[in-house]
mmCIF file of C-alpha atoms in Angstrom:
data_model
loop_
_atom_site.group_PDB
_atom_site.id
_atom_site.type_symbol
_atom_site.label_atom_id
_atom_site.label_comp_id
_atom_site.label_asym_id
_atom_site.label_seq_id
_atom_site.Cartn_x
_atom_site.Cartn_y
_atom_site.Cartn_z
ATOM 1 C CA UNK A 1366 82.845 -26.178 28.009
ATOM 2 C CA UNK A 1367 81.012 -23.428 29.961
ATOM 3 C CA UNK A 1368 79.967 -21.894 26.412
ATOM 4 C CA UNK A 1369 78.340 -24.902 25.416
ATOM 5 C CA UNK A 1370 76.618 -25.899 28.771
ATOM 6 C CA UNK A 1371 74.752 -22.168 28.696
ATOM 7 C CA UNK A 1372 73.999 -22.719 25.353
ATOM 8 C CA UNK A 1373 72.480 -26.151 26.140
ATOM 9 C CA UNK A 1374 70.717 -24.551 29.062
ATOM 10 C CA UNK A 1375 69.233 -21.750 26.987
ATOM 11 C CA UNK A 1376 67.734 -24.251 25.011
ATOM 12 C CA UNK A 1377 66.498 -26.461 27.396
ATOM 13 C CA UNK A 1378 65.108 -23.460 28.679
ATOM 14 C CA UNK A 1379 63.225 -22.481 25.854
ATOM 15 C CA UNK A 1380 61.876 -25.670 25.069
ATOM 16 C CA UNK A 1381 60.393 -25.582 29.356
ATOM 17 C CA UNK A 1382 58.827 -22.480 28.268
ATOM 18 C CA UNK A 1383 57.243 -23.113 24.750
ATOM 19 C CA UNK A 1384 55.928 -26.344 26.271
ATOM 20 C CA UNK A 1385 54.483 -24.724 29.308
ATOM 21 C CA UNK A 1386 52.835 -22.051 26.708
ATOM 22 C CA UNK A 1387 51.709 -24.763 24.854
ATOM 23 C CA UNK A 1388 49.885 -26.978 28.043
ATOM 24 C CA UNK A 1389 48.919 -23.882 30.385
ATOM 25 C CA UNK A 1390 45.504 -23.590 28.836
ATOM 26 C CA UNK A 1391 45.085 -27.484 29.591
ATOM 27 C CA UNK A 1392 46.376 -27.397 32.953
ATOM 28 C CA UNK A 1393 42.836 -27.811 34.810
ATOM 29 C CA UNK A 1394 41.168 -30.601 32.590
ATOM 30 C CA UNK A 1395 44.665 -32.914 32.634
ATOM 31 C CA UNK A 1396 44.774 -32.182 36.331
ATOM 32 C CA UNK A 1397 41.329 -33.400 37.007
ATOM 33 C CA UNK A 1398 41.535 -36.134 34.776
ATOM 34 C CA UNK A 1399 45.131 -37.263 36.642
ATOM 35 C CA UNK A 1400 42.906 -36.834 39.938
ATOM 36 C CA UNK A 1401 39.803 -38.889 38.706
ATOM 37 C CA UNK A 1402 41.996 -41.493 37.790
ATOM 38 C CA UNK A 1403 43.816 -41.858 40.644
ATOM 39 C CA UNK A 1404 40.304 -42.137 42.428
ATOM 40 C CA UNK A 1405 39.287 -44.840 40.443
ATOM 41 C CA UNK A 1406 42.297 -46.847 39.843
ATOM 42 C CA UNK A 1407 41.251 -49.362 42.886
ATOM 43 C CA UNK A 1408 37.668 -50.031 40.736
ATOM 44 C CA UNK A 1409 40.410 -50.591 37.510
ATOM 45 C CA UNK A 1410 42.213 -52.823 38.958
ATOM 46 C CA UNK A 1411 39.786 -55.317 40.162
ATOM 47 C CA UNK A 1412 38.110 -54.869 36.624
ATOM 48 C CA UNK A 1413 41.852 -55.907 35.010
ATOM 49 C CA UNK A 1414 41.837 -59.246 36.413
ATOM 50 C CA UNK A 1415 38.711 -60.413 34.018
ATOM 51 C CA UNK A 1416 38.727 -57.704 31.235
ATOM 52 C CA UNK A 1417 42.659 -56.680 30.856
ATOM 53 C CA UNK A 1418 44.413 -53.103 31.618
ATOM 54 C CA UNK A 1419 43.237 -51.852 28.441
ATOM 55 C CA UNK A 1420 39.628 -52.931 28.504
ATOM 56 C CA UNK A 1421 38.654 -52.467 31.941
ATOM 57 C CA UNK A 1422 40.240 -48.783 31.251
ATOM 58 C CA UNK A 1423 38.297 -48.321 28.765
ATOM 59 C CA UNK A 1424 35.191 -49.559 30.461
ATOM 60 C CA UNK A 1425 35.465 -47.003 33.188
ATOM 61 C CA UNK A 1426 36.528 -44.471 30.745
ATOM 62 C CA UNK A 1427 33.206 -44.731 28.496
ATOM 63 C CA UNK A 1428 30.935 -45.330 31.571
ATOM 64 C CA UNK A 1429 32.314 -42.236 32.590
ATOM 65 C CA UNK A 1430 31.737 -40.333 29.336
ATOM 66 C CA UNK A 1431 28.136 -41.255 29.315
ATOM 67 C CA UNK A 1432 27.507 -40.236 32.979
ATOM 68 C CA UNK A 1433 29.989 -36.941 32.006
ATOM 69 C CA UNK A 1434 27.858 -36.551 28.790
ATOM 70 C CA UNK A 1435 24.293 -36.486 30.641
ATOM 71 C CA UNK A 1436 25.718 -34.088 33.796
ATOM 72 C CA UNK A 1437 27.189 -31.915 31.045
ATOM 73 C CA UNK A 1438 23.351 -31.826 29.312
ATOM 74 C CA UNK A 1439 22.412 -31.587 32.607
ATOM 75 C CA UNK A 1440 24.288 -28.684 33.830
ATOM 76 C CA UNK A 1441 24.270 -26.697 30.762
ATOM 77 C CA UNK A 1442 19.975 -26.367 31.355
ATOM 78 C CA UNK A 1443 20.653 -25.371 34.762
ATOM 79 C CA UNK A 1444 23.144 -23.549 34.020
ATOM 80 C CA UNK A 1445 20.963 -21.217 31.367
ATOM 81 C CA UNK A 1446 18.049 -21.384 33.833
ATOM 82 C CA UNK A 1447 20.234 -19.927 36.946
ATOM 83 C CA UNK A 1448 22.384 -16.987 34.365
ATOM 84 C CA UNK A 1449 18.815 -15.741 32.977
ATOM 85 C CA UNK A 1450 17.269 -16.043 36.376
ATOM 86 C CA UNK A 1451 20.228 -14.249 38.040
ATOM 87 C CA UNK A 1452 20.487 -11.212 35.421
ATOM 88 C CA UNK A 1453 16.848 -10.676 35.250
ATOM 89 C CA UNK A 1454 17.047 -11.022 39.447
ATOM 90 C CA UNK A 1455 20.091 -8.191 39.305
ATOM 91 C CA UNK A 1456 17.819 -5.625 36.790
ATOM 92 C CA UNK A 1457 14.676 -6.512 39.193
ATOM 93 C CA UNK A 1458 16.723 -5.405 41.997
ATOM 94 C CA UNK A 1459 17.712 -1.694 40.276
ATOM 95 C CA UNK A 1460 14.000 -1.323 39.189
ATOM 96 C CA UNK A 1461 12.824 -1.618 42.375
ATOM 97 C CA UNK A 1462 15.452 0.632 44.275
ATOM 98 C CA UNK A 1463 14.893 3.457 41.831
ATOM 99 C CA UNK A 1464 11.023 3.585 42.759
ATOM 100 C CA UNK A 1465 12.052 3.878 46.260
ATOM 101 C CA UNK A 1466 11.642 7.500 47.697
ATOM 102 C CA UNK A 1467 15.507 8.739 47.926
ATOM 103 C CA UNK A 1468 16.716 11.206 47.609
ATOM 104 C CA UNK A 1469 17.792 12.697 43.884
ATOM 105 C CA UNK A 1470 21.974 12.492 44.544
ATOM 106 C CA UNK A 1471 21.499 8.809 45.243
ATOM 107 C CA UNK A 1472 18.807 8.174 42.353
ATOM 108 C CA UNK A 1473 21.275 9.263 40.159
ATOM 109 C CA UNK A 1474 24.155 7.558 41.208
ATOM 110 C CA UNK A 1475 21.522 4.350 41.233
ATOM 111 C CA UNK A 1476 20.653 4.717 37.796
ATOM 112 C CA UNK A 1477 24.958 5.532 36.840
ATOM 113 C CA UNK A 1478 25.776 2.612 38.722
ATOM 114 C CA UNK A 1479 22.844 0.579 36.893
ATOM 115 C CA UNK A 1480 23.741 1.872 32.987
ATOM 116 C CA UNK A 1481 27.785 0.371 34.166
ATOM 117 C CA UNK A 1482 26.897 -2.951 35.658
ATOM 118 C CA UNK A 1483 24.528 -4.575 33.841
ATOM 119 C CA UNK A 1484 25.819 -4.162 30.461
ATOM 120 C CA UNK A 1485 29.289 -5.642 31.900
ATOM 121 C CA UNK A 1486 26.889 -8.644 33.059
ATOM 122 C CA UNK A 1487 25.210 -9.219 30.116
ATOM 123 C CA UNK A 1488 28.857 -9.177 28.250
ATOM 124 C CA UNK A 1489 30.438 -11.371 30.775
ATOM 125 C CA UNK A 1490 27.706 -14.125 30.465
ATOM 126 C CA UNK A 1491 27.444 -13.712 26.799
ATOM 127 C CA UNK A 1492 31.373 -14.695 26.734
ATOM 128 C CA UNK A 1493 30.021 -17.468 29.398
ATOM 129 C CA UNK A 1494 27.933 -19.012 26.763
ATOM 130 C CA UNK A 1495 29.916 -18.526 23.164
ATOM 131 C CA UNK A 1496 33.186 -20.228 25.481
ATOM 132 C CA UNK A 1497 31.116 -23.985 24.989
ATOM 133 C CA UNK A 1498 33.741 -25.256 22.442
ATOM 134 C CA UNK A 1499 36.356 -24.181 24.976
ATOM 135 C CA UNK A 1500 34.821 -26.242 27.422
ATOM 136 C CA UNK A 1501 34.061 -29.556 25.386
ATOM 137 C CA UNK A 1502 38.075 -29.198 24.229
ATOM 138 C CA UNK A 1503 38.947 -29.392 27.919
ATOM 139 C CA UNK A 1504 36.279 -32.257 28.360
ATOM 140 C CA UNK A 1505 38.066 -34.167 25.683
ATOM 141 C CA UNK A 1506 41.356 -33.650 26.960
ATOM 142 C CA UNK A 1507 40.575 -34.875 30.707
ATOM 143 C CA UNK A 1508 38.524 -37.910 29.219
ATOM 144 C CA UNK A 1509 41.795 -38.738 27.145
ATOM 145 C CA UNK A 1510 43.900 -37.940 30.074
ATOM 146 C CA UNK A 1511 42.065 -40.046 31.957
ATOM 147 C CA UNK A 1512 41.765 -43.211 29.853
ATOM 148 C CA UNK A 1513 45.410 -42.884 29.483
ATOM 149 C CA UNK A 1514 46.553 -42.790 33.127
ATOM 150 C CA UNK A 1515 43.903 -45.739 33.982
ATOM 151 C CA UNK A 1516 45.445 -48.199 30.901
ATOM 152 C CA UNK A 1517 49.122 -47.439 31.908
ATOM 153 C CA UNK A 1518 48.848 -46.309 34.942
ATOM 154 C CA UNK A 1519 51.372 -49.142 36.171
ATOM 155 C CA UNK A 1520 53.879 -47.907 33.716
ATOM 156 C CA UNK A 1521 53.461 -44.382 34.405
ATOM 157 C CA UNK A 1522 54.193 -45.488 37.924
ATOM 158 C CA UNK A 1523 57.512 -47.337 37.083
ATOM 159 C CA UNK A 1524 58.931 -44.416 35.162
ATOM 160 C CA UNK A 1525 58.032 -42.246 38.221
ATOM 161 C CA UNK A 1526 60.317 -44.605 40.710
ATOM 162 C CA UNK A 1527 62.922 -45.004 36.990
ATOM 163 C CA UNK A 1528 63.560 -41.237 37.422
ATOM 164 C CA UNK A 1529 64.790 -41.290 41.390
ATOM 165 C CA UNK A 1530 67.830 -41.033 42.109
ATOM 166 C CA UNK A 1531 69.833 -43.160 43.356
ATOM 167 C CA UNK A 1532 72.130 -40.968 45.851
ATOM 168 C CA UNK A 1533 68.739 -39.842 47.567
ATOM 169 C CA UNK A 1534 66.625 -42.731 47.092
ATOM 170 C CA UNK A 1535 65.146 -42.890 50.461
ATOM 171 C CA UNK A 1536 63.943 -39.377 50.598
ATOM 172 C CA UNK A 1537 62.585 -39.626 46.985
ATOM 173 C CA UNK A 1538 60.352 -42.644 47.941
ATOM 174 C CA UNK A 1539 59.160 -40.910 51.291
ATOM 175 C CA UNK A 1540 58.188 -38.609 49.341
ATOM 176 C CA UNK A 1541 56.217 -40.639 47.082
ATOM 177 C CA UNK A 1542 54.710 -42.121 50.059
ATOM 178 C CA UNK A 1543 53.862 -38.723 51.843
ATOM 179 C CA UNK A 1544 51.821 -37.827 47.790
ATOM 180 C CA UNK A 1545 49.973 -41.021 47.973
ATOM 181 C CA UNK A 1546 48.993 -41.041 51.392
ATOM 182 C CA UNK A 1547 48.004 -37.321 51.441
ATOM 183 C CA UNK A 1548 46.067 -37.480 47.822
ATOM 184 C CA UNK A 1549 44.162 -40.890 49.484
ATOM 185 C CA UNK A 1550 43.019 -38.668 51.917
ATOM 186 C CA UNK A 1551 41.520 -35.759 49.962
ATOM 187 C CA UNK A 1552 40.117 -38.307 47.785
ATOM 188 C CA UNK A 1553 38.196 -39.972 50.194
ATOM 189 C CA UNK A 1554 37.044 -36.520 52.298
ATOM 190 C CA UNK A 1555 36.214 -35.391 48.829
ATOM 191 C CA UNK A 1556 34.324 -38.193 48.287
ATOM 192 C CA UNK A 1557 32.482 -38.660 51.844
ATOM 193 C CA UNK A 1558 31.668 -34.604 51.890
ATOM 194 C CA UNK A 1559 30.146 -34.639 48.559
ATOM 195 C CA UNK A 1560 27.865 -37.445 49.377
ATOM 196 C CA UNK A 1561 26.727 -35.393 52.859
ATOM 197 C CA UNK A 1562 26.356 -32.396 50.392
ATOM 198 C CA UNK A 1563 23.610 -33.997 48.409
ATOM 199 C CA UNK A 1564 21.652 -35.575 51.353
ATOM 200 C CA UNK A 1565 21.447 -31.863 53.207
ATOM 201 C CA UNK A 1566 20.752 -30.210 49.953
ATOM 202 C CA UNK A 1567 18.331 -32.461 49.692
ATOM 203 C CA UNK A 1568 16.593 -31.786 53.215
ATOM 204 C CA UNK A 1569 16.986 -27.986 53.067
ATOM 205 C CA UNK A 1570 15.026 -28.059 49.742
ATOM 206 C CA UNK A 1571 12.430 -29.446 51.925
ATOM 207 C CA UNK A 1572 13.090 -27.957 54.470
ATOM 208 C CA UNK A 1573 12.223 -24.379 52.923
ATOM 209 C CA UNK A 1574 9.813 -25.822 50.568
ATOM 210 C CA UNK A 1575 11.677 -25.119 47.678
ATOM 211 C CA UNK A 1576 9.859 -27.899 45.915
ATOM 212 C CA UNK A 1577 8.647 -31.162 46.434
ATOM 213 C CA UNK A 1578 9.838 -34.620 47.546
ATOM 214 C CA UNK A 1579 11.313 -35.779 44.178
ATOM 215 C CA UNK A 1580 12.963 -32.423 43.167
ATOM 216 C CA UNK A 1581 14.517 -32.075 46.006
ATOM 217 C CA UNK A 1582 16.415 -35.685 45.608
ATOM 218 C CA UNK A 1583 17.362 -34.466 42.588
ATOM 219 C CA UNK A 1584 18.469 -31.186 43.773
ATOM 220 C CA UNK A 1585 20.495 -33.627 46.300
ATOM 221 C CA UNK A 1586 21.905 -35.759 43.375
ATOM 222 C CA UNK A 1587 22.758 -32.862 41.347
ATOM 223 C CA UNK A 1588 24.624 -31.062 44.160
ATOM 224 C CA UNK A 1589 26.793 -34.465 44.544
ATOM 225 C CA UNK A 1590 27.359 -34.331 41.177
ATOM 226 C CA UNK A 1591 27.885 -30.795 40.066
ATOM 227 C CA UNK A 1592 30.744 -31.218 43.457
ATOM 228 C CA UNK A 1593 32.928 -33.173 41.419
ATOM 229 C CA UNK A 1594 32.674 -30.728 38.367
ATOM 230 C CA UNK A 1595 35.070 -27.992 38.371
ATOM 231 C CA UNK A 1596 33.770 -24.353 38.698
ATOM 232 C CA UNK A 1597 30.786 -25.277 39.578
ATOM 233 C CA UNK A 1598 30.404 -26.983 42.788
ATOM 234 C CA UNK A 1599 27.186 -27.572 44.786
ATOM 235 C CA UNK A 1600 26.589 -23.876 44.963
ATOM 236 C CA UNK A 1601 24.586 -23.931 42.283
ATOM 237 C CA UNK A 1602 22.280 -25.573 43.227
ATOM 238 C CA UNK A 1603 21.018 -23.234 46.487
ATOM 239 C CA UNK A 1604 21.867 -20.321 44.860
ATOM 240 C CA UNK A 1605 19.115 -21.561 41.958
ATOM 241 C CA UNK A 1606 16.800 -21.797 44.814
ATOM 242 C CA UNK A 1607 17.301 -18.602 46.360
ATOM 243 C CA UNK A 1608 16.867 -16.640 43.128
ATOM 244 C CA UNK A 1609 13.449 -18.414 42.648
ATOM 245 C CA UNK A 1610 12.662 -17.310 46.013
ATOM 246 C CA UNK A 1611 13.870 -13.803 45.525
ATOM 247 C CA UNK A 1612 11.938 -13.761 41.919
ATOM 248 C CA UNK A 1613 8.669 -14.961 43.871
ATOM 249 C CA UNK A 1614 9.233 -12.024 46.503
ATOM 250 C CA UNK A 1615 9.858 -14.590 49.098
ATOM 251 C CA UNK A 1616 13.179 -12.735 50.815
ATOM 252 C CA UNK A 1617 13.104 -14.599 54.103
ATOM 253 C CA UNK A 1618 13.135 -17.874 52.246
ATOM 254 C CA UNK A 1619 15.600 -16.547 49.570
ATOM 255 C CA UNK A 1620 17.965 -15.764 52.741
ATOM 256 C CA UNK A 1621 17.182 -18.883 54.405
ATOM 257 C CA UNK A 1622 18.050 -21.298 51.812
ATOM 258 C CA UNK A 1623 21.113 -19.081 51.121
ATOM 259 C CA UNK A 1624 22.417 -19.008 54.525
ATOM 260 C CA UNK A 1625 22.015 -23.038 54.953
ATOM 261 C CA UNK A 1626 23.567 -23.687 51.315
ATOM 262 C CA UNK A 1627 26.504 -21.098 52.217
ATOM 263 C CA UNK A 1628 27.512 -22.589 55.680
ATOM 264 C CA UNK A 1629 26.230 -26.361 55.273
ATOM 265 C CA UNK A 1630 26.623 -27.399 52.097
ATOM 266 C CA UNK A 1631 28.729 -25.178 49.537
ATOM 267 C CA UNK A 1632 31.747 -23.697 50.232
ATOM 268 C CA UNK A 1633 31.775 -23.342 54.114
ATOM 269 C CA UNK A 1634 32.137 -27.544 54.485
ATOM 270 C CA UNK A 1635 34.870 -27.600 52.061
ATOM 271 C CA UNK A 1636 37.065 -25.228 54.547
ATOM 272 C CA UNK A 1637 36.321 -26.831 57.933
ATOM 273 C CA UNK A 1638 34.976 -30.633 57.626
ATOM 274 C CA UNK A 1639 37.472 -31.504 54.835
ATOM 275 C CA UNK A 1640 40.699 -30.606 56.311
ATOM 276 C CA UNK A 1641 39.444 -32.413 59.900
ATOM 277 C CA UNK A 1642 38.808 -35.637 57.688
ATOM 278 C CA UNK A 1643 42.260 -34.800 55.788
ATOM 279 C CA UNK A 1644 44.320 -34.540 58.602
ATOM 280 C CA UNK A 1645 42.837 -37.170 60.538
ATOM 281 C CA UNK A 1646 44.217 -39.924 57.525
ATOM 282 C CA UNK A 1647 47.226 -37.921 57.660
ATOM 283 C CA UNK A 1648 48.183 -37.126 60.786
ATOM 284 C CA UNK A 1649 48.617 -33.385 60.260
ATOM 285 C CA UNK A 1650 47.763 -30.680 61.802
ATOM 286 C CA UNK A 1651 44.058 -29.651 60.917
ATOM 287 C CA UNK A 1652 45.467 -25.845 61.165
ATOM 288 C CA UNK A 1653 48.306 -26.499 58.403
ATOM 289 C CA UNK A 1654 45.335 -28.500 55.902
ATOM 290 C CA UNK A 1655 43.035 -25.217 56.587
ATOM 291 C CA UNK A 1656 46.132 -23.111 55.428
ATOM 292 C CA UNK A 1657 47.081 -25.655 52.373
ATOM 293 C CA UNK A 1658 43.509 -25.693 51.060
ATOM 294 C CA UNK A 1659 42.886 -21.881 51.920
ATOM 295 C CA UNK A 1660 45.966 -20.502 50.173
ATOM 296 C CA UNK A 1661 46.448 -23.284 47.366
ATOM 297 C CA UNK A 1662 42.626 -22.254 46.745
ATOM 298 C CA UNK A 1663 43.669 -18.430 46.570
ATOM 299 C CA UNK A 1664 46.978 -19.118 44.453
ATOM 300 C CA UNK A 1665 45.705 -21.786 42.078
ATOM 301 C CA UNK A 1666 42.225 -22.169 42.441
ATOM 302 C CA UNK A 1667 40.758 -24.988 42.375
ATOM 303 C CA UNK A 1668 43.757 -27.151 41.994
ATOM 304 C CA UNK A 1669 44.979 -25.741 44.791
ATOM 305 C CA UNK A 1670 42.496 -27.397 46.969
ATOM 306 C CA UNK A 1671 44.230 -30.536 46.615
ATOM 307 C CA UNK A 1672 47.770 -29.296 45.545
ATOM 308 C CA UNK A 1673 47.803 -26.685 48.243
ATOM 309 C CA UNK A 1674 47.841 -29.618 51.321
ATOM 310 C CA UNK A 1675 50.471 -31.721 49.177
ATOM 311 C CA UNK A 1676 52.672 -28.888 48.887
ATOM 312 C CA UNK A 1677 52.702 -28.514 52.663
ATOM 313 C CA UNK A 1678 53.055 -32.101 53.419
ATOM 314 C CA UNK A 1679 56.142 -32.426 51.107
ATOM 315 C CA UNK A 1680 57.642 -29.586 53.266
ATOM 316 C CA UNK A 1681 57.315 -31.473 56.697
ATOM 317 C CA UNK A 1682 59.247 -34.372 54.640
ATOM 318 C CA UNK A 1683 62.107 -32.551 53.493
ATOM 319 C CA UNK A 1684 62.281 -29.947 56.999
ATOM 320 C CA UNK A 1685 62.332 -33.174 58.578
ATOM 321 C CA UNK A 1686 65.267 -34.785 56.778
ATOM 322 C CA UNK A 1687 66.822 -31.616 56.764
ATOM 323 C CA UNK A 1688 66.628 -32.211 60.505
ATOM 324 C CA UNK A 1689 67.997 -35.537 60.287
ATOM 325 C CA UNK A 1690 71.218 -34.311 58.379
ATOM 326 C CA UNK A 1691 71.676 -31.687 60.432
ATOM 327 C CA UNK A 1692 71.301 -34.019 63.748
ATOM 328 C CA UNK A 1693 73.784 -35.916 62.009
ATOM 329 C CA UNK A 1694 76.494 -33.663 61.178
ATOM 330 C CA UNK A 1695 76.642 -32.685 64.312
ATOM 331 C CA UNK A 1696 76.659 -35.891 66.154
ATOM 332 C CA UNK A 1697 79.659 -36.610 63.740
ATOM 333 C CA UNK A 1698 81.448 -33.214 64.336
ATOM 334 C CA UNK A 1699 81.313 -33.512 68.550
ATOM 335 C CA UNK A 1700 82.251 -37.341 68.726
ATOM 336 C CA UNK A 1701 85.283 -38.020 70.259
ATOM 337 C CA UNK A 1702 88.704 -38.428 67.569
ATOM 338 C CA UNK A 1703 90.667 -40.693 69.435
ATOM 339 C CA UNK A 1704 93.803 -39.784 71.190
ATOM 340 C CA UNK A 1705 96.085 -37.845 69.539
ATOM 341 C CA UNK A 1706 99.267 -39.032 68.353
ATOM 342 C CA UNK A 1707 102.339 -38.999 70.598
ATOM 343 C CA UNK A 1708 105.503 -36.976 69.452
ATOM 344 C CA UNK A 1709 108.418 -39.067 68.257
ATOM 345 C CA UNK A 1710 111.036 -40.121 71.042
#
């Protein structure tokens, strides 16, 4: 019996890994797609009542593709814009140290330093560019992941409670509870934050005269949309700003619209408003959501942002049913037996 269990759990085993091998590479895009569609599953089902599960997923789904498909188009211009203007920024920068009068030791470590870097940033964004099939695979994969969980997502959820069990029910379901409730949260502080993203972007550009009235509402769309796009965030958007500043010679302004993208818009809000408007819907501590979105950023990256204060949550549940059983053993183990029985005669 014991031969054919390990053998049984060898295989199992295998299989777990092969399968992880297989969906690793997918990990972010079915994430984000699982994420998404938990955000708009309210919107879905309203839209079931007159169109149907399947329909009204779909609806979303290619209203979503077409918005996806002109943010991608979107992004990809920026994108090429802020890469050339950021390597031909980095080789300004050396051309203009090494006419500086220093002195000959540091000239030639300058011009070392120079002949290592750039070519490792002109291969690194070269890689950046040829991995565009990589990317639309991913986009294909969250779309379908995320048509899929809106049209069944009422199934997926009754397998979900299928697979509790029954001994531990309770704790299973508070668990389930503790998911929902935290997820709601970081969906709606990701939402609300995003939207205050785009308006300051929006006045900073003007602000620092970046540009004029209607780019910078753009600028303020874009940075609300480029938040919900992994790896990019609204970063991009200053940053684009204060490399056409630096390109222009304008330093001050370059700084200036770095400093008040850095601290107010992109990534400084993400790790001090969002885990105040997290733990305020959760009742946590706004210490242990700093520390959730802090290290699950660190260990998983951008998944971790919303994994990391999940994980953390889900602790507090079980330490505090752990607490409970313990409370409870011992409140069994010092009650009172009863009177012992009296010897015979």
């Amino acid at each position: 019996m014991k031969v054919e269990e390990l053998v049984w759990g060898a295989v199992i085993a295998i299989i777990l890994y092969i399968t992880w091998r297989v969906v690793h590479p997918l990990v972010a895009p079915i994430f984000f797609g699982l994420i998404l569609a938990y955000a708009s599953y309210p919107i879905q089902r309203r839209l079931s009542l007159r169109f149907g599960k399947r329909r009204s997923a779909l609806v979303i789904s290619l209203s979503m593709l077409i918005f996806g498909g002109a943010l991608t188009l979107e992004l990809l211009l920026v994108s090429v814009q802020v890469i050339m203007s950021f390597y031909e920024g980095v080789v300004g920068v050396f051309n203009w140290l090494l006419t500086l009068p220093l002195p000959a030791d540091v000239l030639d470590f300058l011009q070392r330093f120079q002949g290592q870097v750039v070519p490792m940033i002109a291969d690194y964004l070269s890689k950046q560019a040829f991995s565009l099939p990589s990317y639309l695979l991913q986009l294909f994969v969250f779309f379908f992941t995320f048509y899929y969980s809106l049209a069944y997502g009422e199934e997926i959820k009754g397998q979900i409670h299928a697979l509790l069990p029954e001994k531990n029910r309770e704790l299973g379901e508070e668990i389930l509870r503790s998911v929902n409730k935290t997820l709601s949260a970081l969906v709606r502080a990701w939402l609300l934050l995003n939207v205050a993203k785009g308006i300051l972007m929006t006045v900073g550009f003007i602000i620092f005269r970046v540009s004029d009235l209607y780019t910078a509402v753009v600028a303020g769309f874009l940075t609300f949309a480029f938040s919900f796009v992994p790896l990019f965030e609204g970063w991009m958007i200053w940053l684009a700003g204060a490399i056409y500043f630096a390109v222009e010679g304008a330093y001050l302004h370059a700084i200036g619209i770095a400093l008040y993208g850095f601290f107010l818009v992109s990534p400084m809000p993400d790790y001090t408003i969002r885990p105040m408007l997290v733990a305020r819907d959760t009742e946590l501590d706004e210490t242990l959501v700093f520390i959730g979105m802090l290290g699950g950023t660190w260990a998983m990256g951008l998944k971790g942002l919303i994994i990391g204060p999940i994980v953390l949550n889900l602790l507090l549940v079980l330490l505090k049913e752990w607490k409970r059983l313990t409370e409870s053993s011992r409140r069994l183990s010092s009650s009172p037996q009863g009177p012992a029985p009296r010897p015979p005669g």
